[in-house]
Short mmCIF file of C-alpha atoms and ligand atoms in Angstrom, two decimals:
data_model
loop_
_atom_site.label_atom_id
_atom_site.label_comp_id
_atom_site.label_asym_id
_atom_site.label_seq_id
_atom_site.Cartn_x
_atom_site.Cartn_y
_atom_site.Cartn_z
CA MET A 1438 22.01 18.07 -28.47
CA LYS A 1439 20.41 21.69 -28.19
CA LYS A 1440 18.66 20.46 -25.02
CA ILE A 1441 21.90 19.24 -23.54
CA ILE A 1442 23.86 22.51 -24.44
CA PHE A 1443 21.01 24.54 -22.91
CA SER A 1444 20.83 22.59 -19.65
CA LEU A 1445 24.74 23.08 -19.29
CA LEU A 1446 24.11 26.88 -19.76
CA VAL A 1447 21.57 26.80 -17.15
CA ALA A 1448 23.79 24.77 -14.95
CA LEU A 1449 26.79 27.08 -15.43
CA SER A 1450 24.66 30.40 -14.71
CA SER A 1451 23.36 28.78 -11.40
CA VAL A 1452 27.24 28.08 -10.27
CA SER A 1453 28.35 31.52 -11.06
CA ALA A 1454 25.23 33.08 -9.37
CA ALA A 1455 25.93 31.06 -6.28
CA GLN A 1456 29.69 32.17 -6.36
CA ALA A 1457 28.61 35.87 -6.42
CA ALA A 1458 26.24 35.09 -3.40
CA ASP A 1459 27.44 35.91 0.23
CA ALA A 1460 26.53 33.21 2.51
CA ASN A 1461 27.61 35.37 5.35
CA ALA A 1462 24.91 38.17 4.24
CA GLY A 1463 22.44 35.16 3.67
CA LYS A 1464 22.91 34.12 7.34
CA GLU A 1465 21.81 37.32 8.60
CA LYS A 1466 19.04 37.52 6.42
CA ALA A 1467 17.82 34.26 7.48
CA ALA A 1468 17.09 35.44 10.79
CA VAL A 1469 13.39 35.59 9.85
CA CYS A 1470 13.30 32.17 8.12
CA SER A 1471 14.53 30.49 11.26
CA ALA A 1472 11.21 30.63 13.02
CA CYS A 1473 9.91 27.90 10.71
CA HIS A 1474 12.93 26.43 9.03
CA GLY A 1475 15.21 26.44 12.29
CA PRO A 1476 18.11 28.44 13.05
CA THR A 1477 20.40 25.76 11.38
CA GLY A 1478 18.08 25.19 8.47
CA VAL A 1479 16.72 22.21 10.21
CA SER A 1480 12.88 22.70 10.56
CA ALA A 1481 11.08 23.19 13.75
CA SER A 1482 7.93 21.24 12.77
CA PRO A 1483 7.16 18.41 10.35
CA ILE A 1484 5.13 20.78 8.20
CA PHE A 1485 8.31 22.84 7.42
CA PRO A 1486 11.09 21.80 5.01
CA ASN A 1487 14.60 21.45 5.77
CA LEU A 1488 16.72 23.71 4.08
CA ALA A 1489 20.27 22.81 5.39
CA GLY A 1490 22.35 21.03 2.72
CA GLN A 1491 19.54 21.77 -0.23
CA ASN A 1492 20.91 22.55 -3.43
CA ASP A 1493 21.34 26.36 -3.91
CA ALA A 1494 19.83 26.91 -7.27
CA TYR A 1495 16.72 24.74 -6.22
CA ILE A 1496 16.27 27.12 -3.39
CA ILE A 1497 16.67 30.00 -5.62
CA LYS A 1498 14.01 28.54 -8.01
CA GLN A 1499 11.71 27.97 -5.20
CA LEU A 1500 11.84 31.43 -3.67
CA LYS A 1501 11.28 32.95 -7.27
CA ASP A 1502 8.21 30.73 -7.70
CA PHE A 1503 6.66 31.59 -4.34
CA LYS A 1504 7.31 35.44 -5.24
CA SER A 1505 5.67 35.03 -8.59
CA GLY A 1506 2.83 32.78 -7.42
CA ALA A 1507 4.01 29.95 -9.52
CA ARG A 1508 4.33 28.17 -6.36
CA THR A 1509 1.50 28.92 -3.80
CA ASP A 1510 1.81 28.77 -0.15
CA ALA A 1511 0.18 30.86 2.25
CA MET A 1512 3.21 31.02 4.57
CA MET A 1513 6.01 31.52 2.05
CA ALA A 1514 4.14 34.18 -0.26
CA PRO A 1515 4.61 36.83 2.20
CA MET A 1516 8.43 35.66 3.10
CA ALA A 1517 9.50 35.81 -0.66
CA ALA A 1518 7.42 38.93 -1.67
CA ASN A 1519 10.20 41.41 -0.41
CA LEU A 1520 13.05 39.45 -1.18
CA SER A 1521 15.46 40.57 -4.32
CA ASP A 1522 17.19 38.44 -6.59
CA ALA A 1523 20.45 39.17 -4.51
CA ASP A 1524 18.90 38.04 -1.34
CA MET A 1525 17.58 35.11 -2.71
CA ALA A 1526 21.23 34.00 -4.00
CA ASP A 1527 22.55 35.10 -0.59
CA LEU A 1528 20.08 32.83 1.40
CA ALA A 1529 20.61 30.11 -0.87
CA ALA A 1530 24.18 30.18 -0.53
CA HIS A 1531 23.93 30.07 3.28
CA PHE A 1532 21.39 27.42 3.63
CA SER A 1533 23.04 25.13 1.15
CA GLY A 1534 26.29 25.50 2.87
CA LEU A 1535 24.91 24.28 5.97
CA PRO A 1536 25.16 20.59 7.11
CA SER A 1537 22.19 18.20 6.35
CA ALA A 1538 19.53 17.59 9.10
CA ASN A 1539 21.08 13.79 9.20
CA GLU A 1540 24.76 15.25 9.44
CA GLN A 1541 23.63 17.76 12.27
CA ALA A 1542 21.87 14.81 14.01
CA ALA A 1543 24.87 12.53 14.01
CA ALA A 1544 27.29 15.30 15.13
CA SER A 1545 25.02 16.20 18.12
CA ALA A 1546 24.73 12.36 18.73
CA SER A 1547 28.51 11.94 18.74
CA THR A 1548 29.04 14.74 21.04
CA GLY A 1549 26.35 13.50 23.35
CA SER A 1550 24.48 16.78 23.50
CA SER A 1551 20.76 16.53 23.26
CA ALA A 1552 19.72 16.51 19.83
CA GLU A 1553 17.51 19.84 20.27
CA THR A 1554 17.69 21.05 16.60
CA ALA A 1555 16.91 17.53 15.13
CA PRO A 1556 13.29 17.52 13.96
CA SER A 1557 11.08 15.61 16.17
CA SER A 1558 7.27 15.48 16.04
CA ALA A 1559 7.36 14.99 19.73
CA ALA A 1560 8.77 18.21 20.42
CA VAL A 1561 6.10 19.79 18.12
CA ALA A 1562 3.12 17.99 19.66
CA GLY A 1563 4.13 19.09 23.05
CA ASN A 1564 4.01 17.42 26.32
CA VAL A 1565 0.75 15.35 25.83
CA GLU A 1566 1.10 12.12 24.30
CA VAL A 1567 -2.39 12.45 22.32
CA LEU A 1568 -1.19 15.24 20.27
CA SER A 1569 -0.39 13.56 17.32
CA SER A 1570 0.13 15.73 14.39
CA THR A 1571 -3.21 14.62 13.00
CA PRO A 1572 -5.35 17.69 13.37
CA ALA A 1573 -8.55 16.08 14.91
CA ALA A 1574 -6.64 13.69 17.14
CA ALA A 1575 -7.03 15.79 20.14
CA ILE A 1576 -10.70 16.80 19.82
CA TYR A 1577 -11.29 12.95 19.32
CA ALA A 1578 -9.13 11.91 22.10
CA GLY A 1579 -11.61 14.05 24.44
CA ASN A 1580 -15.15 13.82 25.38
CA VAL A 1581 -16.93 16.95 24.86
CA ALA A 1582 -19.86 15.92 27.37
CA ALA A 1583 -17.67 15.19 29.82
CA GLY A 1584 -15.61 18.30 29.48
CA LYS A 1585 -18.47 20.48 29.87
CA ASN A 1586 -18.98 18.99 33.22
CA LYS A 1587 -15.48 19.42 34.18
CA ALA A 1588 -15.59 22.94 32.95
CA VAL A 1589 -17.69 24.25 35.70
CA ALA A 1590 -14.45 24.57 37.79
CA CYS A 1591 -13.28 26.92 34.92
CA ALA A 1592 -16.23 29.00 34.53
CA ALA A 1593 -15.61 32.00 36.88
CA CYS A 1594 -12.52 33.21 34.86
CA HIS A 1595 -12.97 31.85 31.23
CA GLY A 1596 -16.68 31.85 30.90
CA ALA A 1597 -19.33 29.07 30.94
CA ASP A 1598 -18.80 28.86 27.36
CA GLY A 1599 -15.16 29.83 27.13
CA ASN A 1600 -15.75 33.53 26.40
CA SER A 1601 -14.16 35.35 29.01
CA PRO A 1602 -15.72 37.82 31.14
CA ALA A 1603 -12.59 40.06 32.14
CA PRO A 1604 -9.74 41.24 30.29
CA MET A 1605 -6.98 39.50 32.31
CA TYR A 1606 -8.41 36.08 31.59
CA PRO A 1607 -8.08 34.62 28.10
CA SER A 1608 -11.12 33.20 26.14
CA LEU A 1609 -10.84 29.61 25.35
CA ALA A 1610 -13.83 29.20 22.93
CA GLY A 1611 -12.96 28.09 19.38
CA GLN A 1612 -9.14 27.55 20.33
CA SER A 1613 -7.58 24.33 18.91
CA ALA A 1614 -8.09 21.37 21.22
CA ASN A 1615 -4.02 20.68 20.51
CA TYR A 1616 -3.06 24.10 21.91
CA LEU A 1617 -5.43 24.09 24.64
CA ALA A 1618 -4.25 20.48 25.83
CA LYS A 1619 -0.39 21.59 25.32
CA GLN A 1620 -1.17 24.90 27.75
CA LEU A 1621 -2.80 22.83 30.21
CA ALA A 1622 -0.02 20.27 30.03
CA ASP A 1623 2.61 23.06 30.14
CA PHE A 1624 1.05 24.66 33.24
CA LYS A 1625 1.03 21.31 34.88
CA SER A 1626 4.63 20.49 34.20
CA GLY A 1627 5.62 24.17 34.99
CA ALA A 1628 7.01 24.74 31.71
CA ARG A 1629 4.56 27.61 31.42
CA LYS A 1630 4.34 29.65 34.85
CA ASP A 1631 0.93 31.23 36.16
CA PRO A 1632 0.21 30.95 39.90
CA VAL A 1633 -3.43 30.89 39.30
CA MET A 1634 -3.56 28.06 36.39
CA ALA A 1635 -0.80 25.98 38.41
CA GLY A 1636 -3.49 25.47 41.12
CA MET A 1637 -6.19 24.80 38.57
CA VAL A 1638 -4.48 21.99 36.81
CA ALA A 1639 -2.62 20.38 39.43
CA ALA A 1640 -5.15 17.68 39.71
CA LEU A 1641 -6.17 17.36 36.45
CA SER A 1642 -5.54 13.75 34.64
CA LYS A 1643 -4.75 13.48 30.90
CA GLU A 1644 -8.08 12.42 30.32
CA ASP A 1645 -9.36 15.56 31.92
CA ILE A 1646 -7.19 17.65 30.16
CA ASN A 1647 -7.95 16.10 26.72
CA ASP A 1648 -11.74 16.40 27.65
CA LEU A 1649 -11.64 20.19 28.68
CA ALA A 1650 -9.58 20.76 25.57
CA ALA A 1651 -12.33 19.17 23.52
CA PHE A 1652 -15.17 21.08 25.13
CA PHE A 1653 -13.68 24.36 24.87
CA ALA A 1654 -12.39 23.68 21.22
CA VAL A 1655 -15.96 23.42 19.95
CA GLN A 1656 -17.60 26.41 21.61
CA SER A 1657 -17.95 29.46 19.47
CA THR A 1658 -15.87 32.59 19.82
CA ASN A 1659 -17.29 36.05 19.96
CA ALA A 1660 -16.02 38.17 17.35
CA GLY A 1661 -13.46 41.00 18.27
CA THR A 1662 -14.97 44.30 18.80
CA GLY A 1663 -11.89 46.23 19.12
CA GLU A 1664 -10.87 49.27 17.16
CA SER A 1665 -8.29 48.82 14.45
CA ASN A 1666 -4.98 50.20 14.32
CA GLU A 1667 -2.83 50.82 11.36
CA ALA A 1668 0.73 50.45 12.49
CA GLY A 1669 -0.63 47.13 13.92
CA HIS A 1670 -2.29 46.25 10.69
CA LYS A 1671 1.10 46.66 8.91
CA LEU A 1672 3.07 44.50 11.43
CA TYR A 1673 0.57 41.85 11.34
CA PHE A 1674 0.56 41.29 7.74
CA GLY A 1675 3.74 42.67 6.71
CA GLY A 1676 6.00 42.03 9.69
CA ASP A 1677 9.04 44.08 9.79
CA ALA A 1678 11.98 43.12 7.37
CA LYS A 1679 14.29 45.46 8.80
CA LYS A 1680 14.00 44.04 12.24
CA GLY A 1681 13.47 40.58 11.09
CA VAL A 1682 10.08 40.26 12.37
CA THR A 1683 7.97 37.56 10.73
CA ALA A 1684 4.41 38.84 9.73
CA CYS A 1685 2.11 37.43 12.36
CA ILE A 1686 -0.07 36.45 9.17
CA ALA A 1687 2.16 33.73 8.39
CA CYS A 1688 1.23 31.62 11.41
CA HIS A 1689 -2.02 33.06 12.89
CA GLY A 1690 -3.66 33.44 9.44
CA VAL A 1691 -5.34 36.13 8.01
CA ALA A 1692 -8.36 36.31 10.44
CA GLY A 1693 -6.13 35.21 13.48
CA LYS A 1694 -7.39 31.95 13.50
CA GLY A 1695 -4.01 30.25 13.91
CA MET A 1696 -3.48 26.71 12.39
CA LYS A 1697 -4.43 23.83 14.27
CA GLN A 1698 -2.18 21.19 12.49
CA ALA A 1699 0.75 23.26 13.24
CA GLY A 1700 -0.06 24.32 16.80
CA PHE A 1701 -0.42 27.94 16.11
CA PRO A 1702 -3.23 29.18 18.42
CA SER A 1703 -6.11 31.36 17.39
CA ILE A 1704 -5.51 34.90 18.70
CA THR A 1705 -9.23 36.33 18.02
CA GLY A 1706 -11.52 37.30 20.87
CA GLN A 1707 -8.91 37.76 23.29
CA SER A 1708 -8.60 41.09 25.22
CA LYS A 1709 -5.87 43.56 24.52
CA ASP A 1710 -4.60 43.39 27.94
CA TYR A 1711 -4.08 39.66 27.65
CA LEU A 1712 -2.50 39.82 24.39
CA LYS A 1713 0.20 42.64 25.53
CA LYS A 1714 0.77 40.39 28.62
CA GLN A 1715 1.64 37.45 26.40
CA LEU A 1716 3.63 39.43 23.76
CA ALA A 1717 5.75 41.12 26.84
CA SER A 1718 6.14 37.69 28.43
CA PHE A 1719 7.42 36.04 25.24
CA ARG A 1720 9.91 39.18 24.96
CA ASP A 1721 11.43 38.77 28.42
CA ALA A 1722 11.10 35.03 28.09
CA SER A 1723 9.04 34.71 31.31
CA ARG A 1724 6.76 32.71 28.92
CA SER A 1725 9.34 30.26 27.35
CA ASN A 1726 6.71 26.94 26.40
CA ASP A 1727 6.65 27.85 22.72
CA ASN A 1728 8.75 25.18 21.03
CA ASN A 1729 12.05 26.34 19.65
CA GLY A 1730 11.55 29.85 20.92
CA ILE A 1731 9.20 30.44 17.92
CA MET A 1732 7.36 33.30 19.64
CA ARG A 1733 10.27 34.41 21.83
CA ASN A 1734 12.53 35.00 18.68
CA ILE A 1735 9.72 37.26 17.30
CA ALA A 1736 8.95 39.25 20.52
CA ILE A 1737 12.15 40.02 21.39
CA LYS A 1738 12.24 42.22 18.29
CA LEU A 1739 9.10 44.12 19.35
CA SER A 1740 9.06 47.62 20.80
CA ASP A 1741 6.42 48.54 23.42
CA ALA A 1742 4.84 50.74 20.69
CA ASP A 1743 4.95 47.55 18.38
CA ILE A 1744 3.09 45.56 20.83
CA GLU A 1745 0.53 48.31 21.54
CA ALA A 1746 -0.34 48.62 18.10
CA VAL A 1747 -0.35 45.05 16.97
CA ALA A 1748 -2.37 43.71 20.32
CA GLN A 1749 -5.14 46.82 19.13
CA TYR A 1750 -5.08 45.67 15.72
CA ILE A 1751 -5.80 41.93 16.62
CA THR A 1752 -8.56 42.91 18.87
CA SER A 1753 -10.45 44.09 15.56
CA LEU A 1754 -10.11 40.77 13.88
CA LYS A 1755 -13.54 39.29 13.29
C1 HEC B 3004 6.08 31.07 8.84
C2 HEC B 3004 6.64 29.84 8.40
C3 HEC B 3004 8.02 30.16 7.53
C4 HEC B 3004 8.79 30.79 7.45
C5 HEC B 3004 8.99 32.21 8.33
C6 HEC B 3004 9.65 30.87 6.02
N1 HEC B 3004 9.08 29.54 5.57
FE1 HEC B 3004 9.74 28.73 3.88
N2 HEC B 3004 8.45 27.35 4.08
C7 HEC B 3004 7.54 27.42 4.89
C8 HEC B 3004 6.41 26.35 4.53
C9 HEC B 3004 5.40 25.85 5.06
C10 HEC B 3004 7.15 25.54 3.24
C11 HEC B 3004 6.37 24.43 2.55
C12 HEC B 3004 5.30 25.10 1.58
C13 HEC B 3004 4.88 24.03 0.77
O1 HEC B 3004 4.25 23.26 1.44
O2 HEC B 3004 4.66 23.99 -0.73
C14 HEC B 3004 8.22 26.51 3.29
C15 HEC B 3004 9.16 26.25 1.87
C16 HEC B 3004 10.22 26.82 1.64
C17 HEC B 3004 11.06 26.52 0.57
C18 HEC B 3004 10.98 25.33 -0.44
C19 HEC B 3004 11.57 24.09 0.08
C20 HEC B 3004 11.48 23.20 -0.67
O3 HEC B 3004 12.00 21.50 -0.17
O4 HEC B 3004 10.56 22.75 -1.52
C21 HEC B 3004 12.08 27.20 0.70
C22 HEC B 3004 13.45 27.43 -0.35
C23 HEC B 3004 11.67 28.19 1.64
N3 HEC B 3004 10.73 27.94 2.36
C24 HEC B 3004 12.66 29.15 1.87
C25 HEC B 3004 12.52 30.10 3.10
C26 HEC B 3004 13.31 31.32 3.41
C27 HEC B 3004 14.50 31.61 2.66
C28 HEC B 3004 12.68 32.04 4.40
C29 HEC B 3004 13.24 33.19 4.94
C30 HEC B 3004 13.33 34.41 4.10
C31 HEC B 3004 11.50 31.33 4.46
N4 HEC B 3004 11.45 30.31 4.09
C32 HEC B 3004 10.59 31.76 5.67
C33 HEC B 3004 7.07 28.16 5.82
C34 HEC B 3004 8.29 29.13 6.20
C1 HEC B 3005 -9.40 31.96 39.02
C2 HEC B 3005 -9.21 32.24 37.65
C3 HEC B 3005 -9.01 31.05 36.62
C4 HEC B 3005 -9.81 29.82 36.62
C5 HEC B 3005 -10.77 29.27 37.82
C6 HEC B 3005 -9.29 29.01 35.84
N1 HEC B 3005 -8.32 29.77 34.90
FE1 HEC B 3005 -7.34 29.17 33.22
N2 HEC B 3005 -6.31 31.11 33.30
C7 HEC B 3005 -6.29 32.07 34.10
C8 HEC B 3005 -5.57 33.09 33.82
C9 HEC B 3005 -5.19 34.34 34.82
C10 HEC B 3005 -4.71 32.90 32.75
C11 HEC B 3005 -3.65 33.38 31.88
C12 HEC B 3005 -2.12 33.07 32.34
C13 HEC B 3005 -1.37 34.02 31.55
O1 HEC B 3005 -1.56 35.18 31.95
O2 HEC B 3005 -0.42 33.42 31.08
C14 HEC B 3005 -5.20 31.49 32.23
C15 HEC B 3005 -4.95 30.75 31.05
C16 HEC B 3005 -5.28 29.69 30.71
C17 HEC B 3005 -5.19 28.94 29.37
C18 HEC B 3005 -4.42 29.50 28.32
C19 HEC B 3005 -5.02 30.09 27.27
C20 HEC B 3005 -4.07 30.65 26.28
O3 HEC B 3005 -4.92 31.26 25.34
O4 HEC B 3005 -3.01 30.37 26.24
C21 HEC B 3005 -5.94 27.57 29.31
C22 HEC B 3005 -5.90 26.66 28.43
C23 HEC B 3005 -6.60 27.73 30.72
N3 HEC B 3005 -6.48 28.91 31.47
C24 HEC B 3005 -7.66 26.80 30.97
C25 HEC B 3005 -8.50 26.54 32.09
C26 HEC B 3005 -9.05 25.44 32.55
C27 HEC B 3005 -9.47 24.25 31.44
C28 HEC B 3005 -9.73 25.71 33.71
C29 HEC B 3005 -10.46 24.97 34.52
C30 HEC B 3005 -10.23 23.46 34.68
C31 HEC B 3005 -9.09 27.28 34.16
N4 HEC B 3005 -8.44 27.55 33.12
C32 HEC B 3005 -9.54 27.70 35.42
C33 HEC B 3005 -7.23 32.22 35.26
C34 HEC B 3005 -8.11 30.92 35.55
C1 HEC B 3006 6.46 31.20 13.02
C2 HEC B 3006 5.06 30.90 13.52
C3 HEC B 3006 4.62 32.45 14.19
C4 HEC B 3006 4.62 33.78 13.95
C5 HEC B 3006 5.05 34.26 12.80
C6 HEC B 3006 3.88 34.49 14.83
N1 HEC B 3006 3.46 33.51 16.11
FE1 HEC B 3006 2.44 34.01 17.64
N2 HEC B 3006 2.49 32.06 18.26
C7 HEC B 3006 3.17 31.18 17.50
C8 HEC B 3006 2.82 29.84 18.37
C9 HEC B 3006 3.41 28.56 17.84
C10 HEC B 3006 2.32 30.24 19.49
C11 HEC B 3006 2.16 29.16 20.79
C12 HEC B 3006 3.34 28.76 21.70
C13 HEC B 3006 2.86 27.92 22.72
O1 HEC B 3006 2.89 26.77 22.43
O2 HEC B 3006 2.63 28.37 24.10
C14 HEC B 3006 2.13 31.66 19.50
C15 HEC B 3006 1.33 32.34 20.50
C16 HEC B 3006 1.05 33.69 20.34
C17 HEC B 3006 0.21 34.49 21.27
C18 HEC B 3006 -0.36 33.94 22.76
C19 HEC B 3006 -1.82 33.26 22.45
C20 HEC B 3006 -2.36 32.89 23.80
O3 HEC B 3006 -3.57 32.48 23.61
O4 HEC B 3006 -1.69 32.85 24.74
C21 HEC B 3006 0.14 35.54 20.98
C22 HEC B 3006 -0.84 36.86 21.50
C23 HEC B 3006 0.82 35.59 19.46
N3 HEC B 3006 1.09 34.34 19.49
C24 HEC B 3006 1.05 36.92 18.62
C25 HEC B 3006 1.49 36.95 17.86
C26 HEC B 3006 1.89 38.24 17.10
C27 HEC B 3006 1.43 39.59 17.45
C28 HEC B 3006 2.92 37.95 15.73
C29 HEC B 3006 3.47 38.97 14.79
C30 HEC B 3006 4.15 40.14 15.31
C31 HEC B 3006 2.80 36.46 16.13
N4 HEC B 3006 2.24 35.95 17.03
C32 HEC B 3006 3.94 35.90 15.03
C33 HEC B 3006 3.59 31.19 16.21
C34 HEC B 3006 3.71 32.26 15.45
#
């Protein structure tokens, strides 16, 4: 009996918390969540849970647990760290009020529009079929020795071992095979535009792409030798709550090595020039091959000074 009364009290108190919460305020606060959980609470990738239509009390409990450390997750810990109780209640009210993933998919199917927000592992995998969400798939799909021969054509700009000799060319060494294969396929389809690379990939087959990706992925990266930067360090680790900028660490990791399974690239070993160019291109959407606008949504909120500072900081990552 005592237990029943207790759980009734808990249920009642969470109902009143939900009533006090402001879903509209929650919607604004959810801008930083959308990179991973999607603008409509339907996630952009199979590794991120959907939040749309979730129970609000459950959302609040999870956010509190991420904040206290009772539930551990490298991506959610920095997200929850800065949230107040009121923020959590507002966010929960927003997400719980959204139609569920199934409802959203049914609605877009019935209006005949393409289900852009529907979760789809194909969207995450990019344009190359071999890119399953299994981390090792692309590496094992490719042949490292064959890739080494084919990479002779790339050496002038990217270096024989994928460590680029000049600041305008990115390093490829140690980058995840999934990400490399996606970029090559994107240059080929025109989803990512670069006049030099368009010429390089035009004649590559799917097998060539897998072999090249496998070869560069197993080369070792040169450690960053740039100087650190305090403002850049802050942005990288903490993001900018006021502007709604998600911390870079959430996806690119503490040491900038990225997350292979999720298709988040390593950003270490790159020149400051290359990093600045990519951030500026995501910002003005001249680079738009990031699925669901995951990087464009972040870069659009960065000032020139932010880009300068964070690019400088990244060059110091070892
Ligand atoms: C960088 C990606 C990322 C961002 C940004 C992000 N999340 Fe998450 N979130 C995750 C991941 C990954 C998980 C799953 C964690 C796990 O596996 O335990 C998660 C889990 C959750 C859960 C638990 C869901 C469940 O079913 O258990 C909630 C609630 C949540 N996030 C809310 C938020 C809110 C609110 C924001 C914005 C303030 C946010 N997240 C921003 C990646 C992210
Ligand atoms: C003549 C110089 C040149 C040659 C040769 C060249 N590339 Fe590139 N590559 C570039 C430039 C420049 C970029 C950056 C484009 C941009 O700014 O978006 C690039 C970008 C890339 C990227 C994207 C890297 C990232 O971090 O997103 C990949 C992958 C790549 N090249 C692979 C190759 C492969 C494989 C070959 C050989 C088949 C090759 N490149 C040959 C100049 C070259
Ligand atoms: C929610 C996840 C996420 C967050 C947060 C994030 N990124 Fe990214 N970033 C990505 C993904 C995914 C790509 C690759 C997009 C593609 O497929 O081309 C990327 C690509 C990049 C690239 C281009 C890499 C290359 O080799 O061309 C740079 C540079 C970059 N991010 C810097 C940053 C910085 C700086 C921040 C913080 C201000 C940041 N990112 C925050 C997911 C994220």
